[in-house]
Structures are given as C-alpha cells and as structure tokens.
JSON list of C-alpha atoms in Angstrom, two decimals:
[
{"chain": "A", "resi": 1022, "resn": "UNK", "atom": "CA", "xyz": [182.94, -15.55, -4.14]},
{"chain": "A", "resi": 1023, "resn": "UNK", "atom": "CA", "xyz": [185.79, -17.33, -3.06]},
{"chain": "A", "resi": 1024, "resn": "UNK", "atom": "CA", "xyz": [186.12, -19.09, 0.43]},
{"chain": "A", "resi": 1025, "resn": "UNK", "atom": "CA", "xyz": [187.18, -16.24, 3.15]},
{"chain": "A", "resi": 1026, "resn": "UNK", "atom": "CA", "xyz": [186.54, -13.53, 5.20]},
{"chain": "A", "resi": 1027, "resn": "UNK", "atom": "CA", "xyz": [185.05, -10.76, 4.01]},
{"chain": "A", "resi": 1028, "resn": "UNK", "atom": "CA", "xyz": [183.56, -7.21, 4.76]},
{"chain": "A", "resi": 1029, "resn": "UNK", "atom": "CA", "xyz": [180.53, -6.29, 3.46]},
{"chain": "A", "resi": 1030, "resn": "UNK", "atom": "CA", "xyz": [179.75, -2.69, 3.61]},
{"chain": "A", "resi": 1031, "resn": "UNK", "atom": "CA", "xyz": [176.80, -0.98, 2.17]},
{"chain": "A", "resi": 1032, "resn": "UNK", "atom": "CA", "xyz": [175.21, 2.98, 2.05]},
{"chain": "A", "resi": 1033, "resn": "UNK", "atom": "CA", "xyz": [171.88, 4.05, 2.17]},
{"chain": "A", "resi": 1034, "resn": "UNK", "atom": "CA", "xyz": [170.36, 7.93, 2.96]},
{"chain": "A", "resi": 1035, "resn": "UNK", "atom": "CA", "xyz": [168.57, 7.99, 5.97]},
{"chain": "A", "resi": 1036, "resn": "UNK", "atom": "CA", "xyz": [170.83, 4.73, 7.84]},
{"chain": "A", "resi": 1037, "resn": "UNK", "atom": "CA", "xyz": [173.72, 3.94, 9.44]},
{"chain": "A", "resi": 1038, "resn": "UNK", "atom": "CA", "xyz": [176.58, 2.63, 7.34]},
{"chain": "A", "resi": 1039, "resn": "UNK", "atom": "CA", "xyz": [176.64, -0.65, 7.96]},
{"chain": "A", "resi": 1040, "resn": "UNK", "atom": "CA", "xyz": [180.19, -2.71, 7.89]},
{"chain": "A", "resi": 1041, "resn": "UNK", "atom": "CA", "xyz": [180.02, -6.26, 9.24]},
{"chain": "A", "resi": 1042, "resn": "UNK", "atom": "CA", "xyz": [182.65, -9.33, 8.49]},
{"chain": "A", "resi": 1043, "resn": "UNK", "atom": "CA", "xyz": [181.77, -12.30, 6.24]},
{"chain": "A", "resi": 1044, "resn": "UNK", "atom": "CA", "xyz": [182.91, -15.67, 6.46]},
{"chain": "A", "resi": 1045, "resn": "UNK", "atom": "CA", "xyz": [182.49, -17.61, 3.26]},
{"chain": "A", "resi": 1046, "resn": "UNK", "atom": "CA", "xyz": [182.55, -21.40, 2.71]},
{"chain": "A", "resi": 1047, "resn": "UNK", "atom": "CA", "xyz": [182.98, -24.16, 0.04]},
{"chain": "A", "resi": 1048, "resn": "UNK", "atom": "CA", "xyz": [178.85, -25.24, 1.11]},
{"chain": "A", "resi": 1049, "resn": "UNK", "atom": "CA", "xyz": [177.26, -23.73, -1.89]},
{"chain": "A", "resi": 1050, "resn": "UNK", "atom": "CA", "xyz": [173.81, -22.77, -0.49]},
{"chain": "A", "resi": 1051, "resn": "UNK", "atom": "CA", "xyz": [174.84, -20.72, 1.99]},
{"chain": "A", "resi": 1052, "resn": "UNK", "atom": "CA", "xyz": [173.13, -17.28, 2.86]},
{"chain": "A", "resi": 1053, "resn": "UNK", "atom": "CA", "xyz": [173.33, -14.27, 4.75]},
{"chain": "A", "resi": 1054, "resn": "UNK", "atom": "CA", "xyz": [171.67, -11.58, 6.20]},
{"chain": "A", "resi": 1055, "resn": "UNK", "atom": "CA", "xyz": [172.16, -7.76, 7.00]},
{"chain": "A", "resi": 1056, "resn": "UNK", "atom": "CA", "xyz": [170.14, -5.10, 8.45]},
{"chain": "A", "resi": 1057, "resn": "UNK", "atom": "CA", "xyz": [170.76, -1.98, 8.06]},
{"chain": "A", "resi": 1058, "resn": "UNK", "atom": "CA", "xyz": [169.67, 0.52, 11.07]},
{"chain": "A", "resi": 1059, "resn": "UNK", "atom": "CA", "xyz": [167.90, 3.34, 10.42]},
{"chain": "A", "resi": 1060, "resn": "UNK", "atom": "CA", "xyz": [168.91, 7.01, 11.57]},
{"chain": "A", "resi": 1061, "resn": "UNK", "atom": "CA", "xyz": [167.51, 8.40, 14.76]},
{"chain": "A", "resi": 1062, "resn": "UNK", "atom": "CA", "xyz": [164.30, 11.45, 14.08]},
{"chain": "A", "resi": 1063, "resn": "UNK", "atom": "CA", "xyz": [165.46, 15.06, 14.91]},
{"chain": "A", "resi": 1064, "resn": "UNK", "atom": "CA", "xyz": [163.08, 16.66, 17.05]},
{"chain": "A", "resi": 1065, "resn": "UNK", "atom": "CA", "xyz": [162.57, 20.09, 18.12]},
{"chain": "A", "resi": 1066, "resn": "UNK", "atom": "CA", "xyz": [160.18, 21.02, 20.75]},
{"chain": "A", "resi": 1067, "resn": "UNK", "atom": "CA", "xyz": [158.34, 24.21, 20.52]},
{"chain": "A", "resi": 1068, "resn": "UNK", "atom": "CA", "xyz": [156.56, 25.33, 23.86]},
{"chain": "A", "resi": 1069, "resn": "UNK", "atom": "CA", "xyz": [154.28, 28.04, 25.08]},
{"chain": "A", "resi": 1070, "resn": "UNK", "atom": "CA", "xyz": [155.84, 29.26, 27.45]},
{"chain": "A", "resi": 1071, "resn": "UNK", "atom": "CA", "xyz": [158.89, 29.71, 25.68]},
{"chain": "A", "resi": 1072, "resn": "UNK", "atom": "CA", "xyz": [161.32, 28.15, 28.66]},
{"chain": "A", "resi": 1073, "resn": "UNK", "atom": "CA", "xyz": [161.21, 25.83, 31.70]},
{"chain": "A", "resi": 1074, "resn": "UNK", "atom": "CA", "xyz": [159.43, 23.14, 30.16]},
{"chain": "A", "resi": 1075, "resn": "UNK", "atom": "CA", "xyz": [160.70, 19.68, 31.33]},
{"chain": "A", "resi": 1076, "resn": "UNK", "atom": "CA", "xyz": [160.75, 17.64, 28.58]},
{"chain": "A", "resi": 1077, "resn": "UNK", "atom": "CA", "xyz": [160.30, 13.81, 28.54]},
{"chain": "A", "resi": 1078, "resn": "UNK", "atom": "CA", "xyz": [160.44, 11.15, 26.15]},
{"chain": "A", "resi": 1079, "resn": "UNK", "atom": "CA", "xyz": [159.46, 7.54, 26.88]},
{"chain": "A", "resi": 1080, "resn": "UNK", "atom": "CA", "xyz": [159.94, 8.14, 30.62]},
{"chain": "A", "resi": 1081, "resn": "UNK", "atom": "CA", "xyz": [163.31, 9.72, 30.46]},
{"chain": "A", "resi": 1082, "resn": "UNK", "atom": "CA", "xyz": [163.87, 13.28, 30.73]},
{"chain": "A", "resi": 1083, "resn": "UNK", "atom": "CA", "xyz": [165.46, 15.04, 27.78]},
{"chain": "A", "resi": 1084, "resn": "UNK", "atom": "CA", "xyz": [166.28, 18.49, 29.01]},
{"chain": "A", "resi": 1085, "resn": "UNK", "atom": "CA", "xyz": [164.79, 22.05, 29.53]},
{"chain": "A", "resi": 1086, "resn": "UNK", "atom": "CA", "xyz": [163.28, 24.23, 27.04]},
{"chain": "A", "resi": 1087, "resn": "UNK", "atom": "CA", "xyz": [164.84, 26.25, 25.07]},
{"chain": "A", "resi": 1088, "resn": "UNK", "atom": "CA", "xyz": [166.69, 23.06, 23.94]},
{"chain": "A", "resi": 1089, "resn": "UNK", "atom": "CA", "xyz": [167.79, 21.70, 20.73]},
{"chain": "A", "resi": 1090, "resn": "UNK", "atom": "CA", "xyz": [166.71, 19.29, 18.24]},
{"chain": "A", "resi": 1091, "resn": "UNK", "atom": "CA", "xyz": [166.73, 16.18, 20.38]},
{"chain": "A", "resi": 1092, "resn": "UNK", "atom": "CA", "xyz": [167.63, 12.72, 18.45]},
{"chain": "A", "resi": 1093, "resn": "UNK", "atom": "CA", "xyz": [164.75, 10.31, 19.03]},
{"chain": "A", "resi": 1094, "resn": "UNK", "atom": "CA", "xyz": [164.88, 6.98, 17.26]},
{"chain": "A", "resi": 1095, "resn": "UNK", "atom": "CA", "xyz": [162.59, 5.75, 14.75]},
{"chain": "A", "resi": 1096, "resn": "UNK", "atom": "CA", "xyz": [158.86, 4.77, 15.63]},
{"chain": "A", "resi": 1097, "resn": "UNK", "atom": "CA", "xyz": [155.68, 5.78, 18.02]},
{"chain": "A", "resi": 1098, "resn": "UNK", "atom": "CA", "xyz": [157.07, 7.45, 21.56]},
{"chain": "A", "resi": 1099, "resn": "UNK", "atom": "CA", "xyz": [155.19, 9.17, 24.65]},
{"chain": "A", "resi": 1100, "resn": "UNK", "atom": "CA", "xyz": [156.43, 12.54, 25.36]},
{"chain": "A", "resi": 1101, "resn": "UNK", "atom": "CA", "xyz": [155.73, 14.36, 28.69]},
{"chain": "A", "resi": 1102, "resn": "UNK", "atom": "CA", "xyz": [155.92, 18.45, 28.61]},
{"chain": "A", "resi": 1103, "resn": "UNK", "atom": "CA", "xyz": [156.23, 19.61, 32.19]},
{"chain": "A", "resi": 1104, "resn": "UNK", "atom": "CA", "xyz": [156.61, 22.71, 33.92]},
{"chain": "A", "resi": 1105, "resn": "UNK", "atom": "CA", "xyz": [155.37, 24.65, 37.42]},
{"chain": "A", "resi": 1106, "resn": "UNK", "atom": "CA", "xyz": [152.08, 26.41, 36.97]},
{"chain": "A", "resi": 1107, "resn": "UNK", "atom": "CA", "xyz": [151.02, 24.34, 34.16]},
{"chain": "A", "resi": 1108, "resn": "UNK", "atom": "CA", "xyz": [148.67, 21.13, 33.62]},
{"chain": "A", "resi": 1109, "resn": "UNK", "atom": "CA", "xyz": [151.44, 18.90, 32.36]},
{"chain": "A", "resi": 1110, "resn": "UNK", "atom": "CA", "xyz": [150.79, 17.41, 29.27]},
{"chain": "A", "resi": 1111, "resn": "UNK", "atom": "CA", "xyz": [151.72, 14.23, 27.46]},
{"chain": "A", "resi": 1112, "resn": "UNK", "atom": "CA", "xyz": [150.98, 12.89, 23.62]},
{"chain": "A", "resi": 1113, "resn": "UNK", "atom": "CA", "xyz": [152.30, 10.55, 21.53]},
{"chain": "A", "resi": 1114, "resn": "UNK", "atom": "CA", "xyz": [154.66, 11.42, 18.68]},
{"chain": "A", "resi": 1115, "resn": "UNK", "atom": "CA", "xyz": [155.62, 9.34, 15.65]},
{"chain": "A", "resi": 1116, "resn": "UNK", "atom": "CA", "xyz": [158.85, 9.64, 14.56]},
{"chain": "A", "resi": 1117, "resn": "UNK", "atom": "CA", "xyz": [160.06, 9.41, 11.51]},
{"chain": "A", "resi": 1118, "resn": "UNK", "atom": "CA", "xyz": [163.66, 8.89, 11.92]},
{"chain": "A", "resi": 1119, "resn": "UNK", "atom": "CA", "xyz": [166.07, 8.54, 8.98]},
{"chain": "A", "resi": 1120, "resn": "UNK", "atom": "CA", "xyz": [167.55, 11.94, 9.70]},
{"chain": "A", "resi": 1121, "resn": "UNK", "atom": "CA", "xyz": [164.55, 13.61, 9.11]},
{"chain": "A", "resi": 1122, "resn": "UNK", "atom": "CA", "xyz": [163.77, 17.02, 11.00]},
{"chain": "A", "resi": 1123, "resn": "UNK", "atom": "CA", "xyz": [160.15, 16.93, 12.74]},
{"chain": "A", "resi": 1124, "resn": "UNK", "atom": "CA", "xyz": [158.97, 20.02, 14.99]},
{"chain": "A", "resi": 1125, "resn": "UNK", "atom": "CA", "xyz": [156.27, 18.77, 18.00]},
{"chain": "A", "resi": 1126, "resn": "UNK", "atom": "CA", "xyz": [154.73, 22.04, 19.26]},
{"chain": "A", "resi": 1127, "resn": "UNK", "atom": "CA", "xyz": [152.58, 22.73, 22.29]},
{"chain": "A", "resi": 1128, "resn": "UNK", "atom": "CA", "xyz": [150.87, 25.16, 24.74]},
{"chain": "A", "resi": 1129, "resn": "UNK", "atom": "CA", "xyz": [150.79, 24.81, 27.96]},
{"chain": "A", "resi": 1130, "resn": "UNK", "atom": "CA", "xyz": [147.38, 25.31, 29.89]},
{"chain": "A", "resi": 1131, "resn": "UNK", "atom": "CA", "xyz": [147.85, 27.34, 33.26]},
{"chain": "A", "resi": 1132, "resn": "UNK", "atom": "CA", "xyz": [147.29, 25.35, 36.59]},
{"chain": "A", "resi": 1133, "resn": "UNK", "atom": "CA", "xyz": [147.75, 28.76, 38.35]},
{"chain": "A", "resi": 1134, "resn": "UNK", "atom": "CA", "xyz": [145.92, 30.76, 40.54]},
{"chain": "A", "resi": 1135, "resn": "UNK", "atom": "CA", "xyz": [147.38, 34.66, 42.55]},
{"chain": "A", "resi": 1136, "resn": "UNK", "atom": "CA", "xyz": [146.15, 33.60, 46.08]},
{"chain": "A", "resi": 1137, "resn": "UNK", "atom": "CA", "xyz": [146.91, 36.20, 48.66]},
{"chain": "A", "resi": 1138, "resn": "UNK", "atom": "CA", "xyz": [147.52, 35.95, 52.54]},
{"chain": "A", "resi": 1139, "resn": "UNK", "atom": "CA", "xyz": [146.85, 38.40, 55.49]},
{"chain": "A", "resi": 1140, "resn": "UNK", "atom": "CA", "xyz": [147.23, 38.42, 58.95]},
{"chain": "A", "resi": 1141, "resn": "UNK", "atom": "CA", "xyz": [146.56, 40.47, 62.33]},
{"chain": "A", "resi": 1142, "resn": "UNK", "atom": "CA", "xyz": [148.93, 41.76, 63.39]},
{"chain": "A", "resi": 1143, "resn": "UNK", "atom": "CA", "xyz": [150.47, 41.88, 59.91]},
{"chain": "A", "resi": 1144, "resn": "UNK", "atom": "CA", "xyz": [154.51, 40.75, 59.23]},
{"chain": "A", "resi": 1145, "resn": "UNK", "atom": "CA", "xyz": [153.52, 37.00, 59.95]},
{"chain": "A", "resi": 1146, "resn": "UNK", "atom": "CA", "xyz": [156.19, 34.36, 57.72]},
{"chain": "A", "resi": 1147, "resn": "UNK", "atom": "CA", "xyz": [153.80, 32.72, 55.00]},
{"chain": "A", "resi": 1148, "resn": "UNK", "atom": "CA", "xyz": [154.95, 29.43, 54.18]},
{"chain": "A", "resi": 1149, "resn": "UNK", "atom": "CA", "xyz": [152.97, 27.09, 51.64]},
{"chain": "A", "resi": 1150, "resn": "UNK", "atom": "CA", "xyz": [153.65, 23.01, 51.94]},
{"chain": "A", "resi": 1151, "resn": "UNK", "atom": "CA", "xyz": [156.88, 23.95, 53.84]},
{"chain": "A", "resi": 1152, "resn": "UNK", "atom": "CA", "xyz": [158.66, 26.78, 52.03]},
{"chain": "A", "resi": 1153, "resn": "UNK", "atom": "CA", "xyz": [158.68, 30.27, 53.13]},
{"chain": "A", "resi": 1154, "resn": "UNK", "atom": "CA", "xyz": [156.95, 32.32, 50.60]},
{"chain": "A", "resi": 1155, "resn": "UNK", "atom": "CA", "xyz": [157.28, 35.73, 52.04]},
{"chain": "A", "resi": 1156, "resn": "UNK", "atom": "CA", "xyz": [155.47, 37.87, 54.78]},
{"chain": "A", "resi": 1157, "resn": "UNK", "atom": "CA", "xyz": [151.96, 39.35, 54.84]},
{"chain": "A", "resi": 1158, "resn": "UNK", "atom": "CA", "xyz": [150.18, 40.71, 53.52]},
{"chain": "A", "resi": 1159, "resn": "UNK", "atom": "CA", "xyz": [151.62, 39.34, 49.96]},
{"chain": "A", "resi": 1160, "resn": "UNK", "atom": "CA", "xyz": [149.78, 37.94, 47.00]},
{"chain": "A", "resi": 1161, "resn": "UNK", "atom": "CA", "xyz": [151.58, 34.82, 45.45]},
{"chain": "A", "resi": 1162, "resn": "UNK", "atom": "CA", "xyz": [151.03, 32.27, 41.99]},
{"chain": "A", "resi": 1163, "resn": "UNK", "atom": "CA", "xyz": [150.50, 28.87, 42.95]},
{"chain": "A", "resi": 1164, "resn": "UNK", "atom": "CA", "xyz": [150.32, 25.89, 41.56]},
{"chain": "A", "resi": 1165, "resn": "UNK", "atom": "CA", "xyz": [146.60, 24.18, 41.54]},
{"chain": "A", "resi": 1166, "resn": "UNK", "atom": "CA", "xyz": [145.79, 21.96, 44.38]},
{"chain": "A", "resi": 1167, "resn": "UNK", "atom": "CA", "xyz": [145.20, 21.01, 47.91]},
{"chain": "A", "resi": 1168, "resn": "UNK", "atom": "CA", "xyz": [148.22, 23.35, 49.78]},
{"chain": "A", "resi": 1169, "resn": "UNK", "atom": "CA", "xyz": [149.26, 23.24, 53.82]},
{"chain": "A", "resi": 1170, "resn": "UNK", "atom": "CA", "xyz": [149.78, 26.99, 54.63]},
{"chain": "A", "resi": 1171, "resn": "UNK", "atom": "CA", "xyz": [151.22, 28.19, 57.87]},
{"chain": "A", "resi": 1172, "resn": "UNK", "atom": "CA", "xyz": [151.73, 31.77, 59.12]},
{"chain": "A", "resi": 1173, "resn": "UNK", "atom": "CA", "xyz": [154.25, 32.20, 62.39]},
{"chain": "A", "resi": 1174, "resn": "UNK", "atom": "CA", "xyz": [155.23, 35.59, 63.61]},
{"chain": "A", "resi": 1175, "resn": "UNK", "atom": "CA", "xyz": [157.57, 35.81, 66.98]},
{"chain": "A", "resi": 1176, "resn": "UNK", "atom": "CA", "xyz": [155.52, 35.98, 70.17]},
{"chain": "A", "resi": 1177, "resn": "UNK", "atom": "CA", "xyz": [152.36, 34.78, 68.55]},
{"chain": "A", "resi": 1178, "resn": "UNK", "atom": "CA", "xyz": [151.20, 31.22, 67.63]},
{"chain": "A", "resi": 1179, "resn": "UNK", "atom": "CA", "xyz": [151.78, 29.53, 64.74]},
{"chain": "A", "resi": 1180, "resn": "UNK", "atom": "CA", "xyz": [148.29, 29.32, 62.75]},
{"chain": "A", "resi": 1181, "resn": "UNK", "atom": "CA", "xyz": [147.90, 26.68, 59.65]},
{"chain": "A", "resi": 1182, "resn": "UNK", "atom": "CA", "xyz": [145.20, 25.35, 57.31]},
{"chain": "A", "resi": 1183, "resn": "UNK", "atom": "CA", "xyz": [144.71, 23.99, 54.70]},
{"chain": "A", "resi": 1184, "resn": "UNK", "atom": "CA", "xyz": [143.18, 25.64, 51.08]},
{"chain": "A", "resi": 1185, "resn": "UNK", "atom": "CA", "xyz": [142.68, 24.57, 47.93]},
{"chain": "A", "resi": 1186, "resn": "UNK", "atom": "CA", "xyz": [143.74, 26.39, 45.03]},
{"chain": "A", "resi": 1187, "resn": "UNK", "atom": "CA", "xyz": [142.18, 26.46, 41.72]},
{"chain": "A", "resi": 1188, "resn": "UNK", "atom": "CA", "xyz": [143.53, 26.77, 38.26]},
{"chain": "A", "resi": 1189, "resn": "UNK", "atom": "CA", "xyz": [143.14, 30.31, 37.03]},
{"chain": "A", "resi": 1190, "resn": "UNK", "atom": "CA", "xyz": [140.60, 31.56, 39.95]},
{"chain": "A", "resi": 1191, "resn": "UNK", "atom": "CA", "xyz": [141.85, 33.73, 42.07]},
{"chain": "A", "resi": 1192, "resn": "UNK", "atom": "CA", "xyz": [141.52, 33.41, 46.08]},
{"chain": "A", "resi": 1193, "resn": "UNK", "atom": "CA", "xyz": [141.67, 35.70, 49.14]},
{"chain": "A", "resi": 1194, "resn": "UNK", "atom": "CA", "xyz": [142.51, 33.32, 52.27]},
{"chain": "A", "resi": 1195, "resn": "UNK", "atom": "CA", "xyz": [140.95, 34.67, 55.30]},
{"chain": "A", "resi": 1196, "resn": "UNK", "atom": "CA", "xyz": [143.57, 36.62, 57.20]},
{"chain": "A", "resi": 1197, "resn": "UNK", "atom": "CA", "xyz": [145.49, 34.69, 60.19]},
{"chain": "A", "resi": 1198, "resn": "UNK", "atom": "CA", "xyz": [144.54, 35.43, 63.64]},
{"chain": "A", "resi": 1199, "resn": "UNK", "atom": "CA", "xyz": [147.80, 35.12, 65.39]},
{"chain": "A", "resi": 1200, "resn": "UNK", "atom": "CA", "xyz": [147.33, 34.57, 69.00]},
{"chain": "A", "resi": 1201, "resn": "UNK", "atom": "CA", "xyz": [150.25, 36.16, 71.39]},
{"chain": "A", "resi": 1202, "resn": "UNK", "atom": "CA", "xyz": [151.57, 33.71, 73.32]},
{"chain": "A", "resi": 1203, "resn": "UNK", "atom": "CA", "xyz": [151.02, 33.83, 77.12]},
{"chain": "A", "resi": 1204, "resn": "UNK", "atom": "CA", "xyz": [153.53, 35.59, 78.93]},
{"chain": "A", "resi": 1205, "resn": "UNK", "atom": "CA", "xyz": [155.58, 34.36, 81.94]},
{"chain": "A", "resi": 1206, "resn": "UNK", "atom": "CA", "xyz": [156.15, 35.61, 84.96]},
{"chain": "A", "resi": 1207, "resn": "UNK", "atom": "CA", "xyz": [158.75, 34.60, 87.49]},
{"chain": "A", "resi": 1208, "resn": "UNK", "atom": "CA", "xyz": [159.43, 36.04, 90.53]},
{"chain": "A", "resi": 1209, "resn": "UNK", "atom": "CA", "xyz": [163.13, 36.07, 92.53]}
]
C-alpha cells in the first residue's frame, strides 16, 4: 500500500462489522492489528411459573417474565431467577454469543406455606411484618420464614408474635386473645 489513511473494513457471521482508520507509512515493517467483536447471545428464559419471575444477569436485573430474548454477551454469566413464594434460584449460563439463540429454562421450587389466623372476638386486622393482610379469621400464602404478626381490633389490645413459616407445610396460628381495653370513667 501506498503511504495514507485508510479504512479497513471487514465481515464476518456472528460479529460486529468492524470499520477502523489506517494510517500507513514509508517504515516498511510496520504492522497492525484488528479485533473483531463478537455478537451478543440471545437468550430466552423459560420459567415455571410462567410470569413474575425477576430475572437477573451478572447482578443486574433484566426484566420480568414473560420477557423476550434478552441479549447477553459472549462468555460464562450468573443468572438469578426470583420471584415471591419461591426459593430463588441462581446458575451459571454459558453463552454462546455470535447471534446465536440459546433457551435457559427453570422451575421454581415453592417457599410457600397457607397459614391461617383467628381471633376472639373475631374481625381483628391481621397484619404480617407490617402490611395489613386482611381480617380474621382468613387463611393467607406466605412466603417461608421467621414473620412478625400483629392482630388489632378497636377497643381491644393489640396482640403480636412471632411464627415461623415453613415451605409447603401448612400452619394454624393459635387464635389471638384480644384483651378489651379498660374503660374510663369520669365523673362531672
């Protein structure tokens, strides 16, 4: 080649086109180098359930299922699957990349149980780690774990405890024996 500048452009299936300048000199030995970068992976994620799975690659989330193929780029990546009432779960995933169409697919385990609340007198607000989840008596799915319920009803005291729900087995909490509060009396 002649002294100048140059572009060099070049085509290959599965990368980028690649288009860079070149600068050529009178020194005879010189060299250069290109590299060509390869085409992210397409991905699709296949859950049981079907929806509401978080989905995470490398630490960054990626969007809920249903979702489509996601682009992930060339080489070994973690990918988290997360969603409420199920052990979350995380694998690795080679990637192919190059364009190339991959399907990862996964179930789910439950980390469920139905736990279900009474109270005397009954109608008492039911609220588990802070939010309300309805009035007793009432049978509820929740997550697996150690959980802060508290049951209030007006005129009566406000009862809590703590329970511990596990995955898949059921549990009847002991109804709440709401106290009334003591009255007042004032005389004029």
């Amino acid at each position: 080649l002649l002294p100048g500048a140059y572009t060099v452009r070049a085509e290959r299936a599965g990368y980028r086109p690649l288009e860079a300048p070149l600068a050529v000199t009178k020194d005879r030995r010189q060299s250069a180098r290109f590299v060509m970068e390869r085409l992210p992976g397409r991905v699709t994620v296949q859950t049981d359930p079907a929806a509401g799975v978080r989905v995470f690659v490398d630490g960054v989330e990626r969007g809920t299922t249903p979702l489509g193929a996601l682009e992930i780029a060339h080489g070994e990546h973690e990918v988290s699957l997360r969603a409420e009432g199920y052990k979350a779960l995380t694998t690795r995933l080679s990637v192919a990349g190059g364009g190339e169409e991959q399907a990862l697919r996964a179930a789910l385990v439950p980390d469920r149980a139905a736990v279900s609340f009474g109270s005397e007198p009954a109608g008492a607000t039911v609220r588990v780690d802070g939010a309300d989840v309805g009035r007793t008596p009432l049978t509820v799915d929740l997550s697996s774990g150690a959980r802060r319920v508290t049951a209030s009803l007006a005129g009566h005291e406000t009862a809590s405890r703590t329970i511990e729900v596990g995955a898949e087995r059921p549990l009847s909490v002991p109804p709440f024996r709401l106290r009334p509060l003591p009255g007042r009396l004032r005389v004029a």
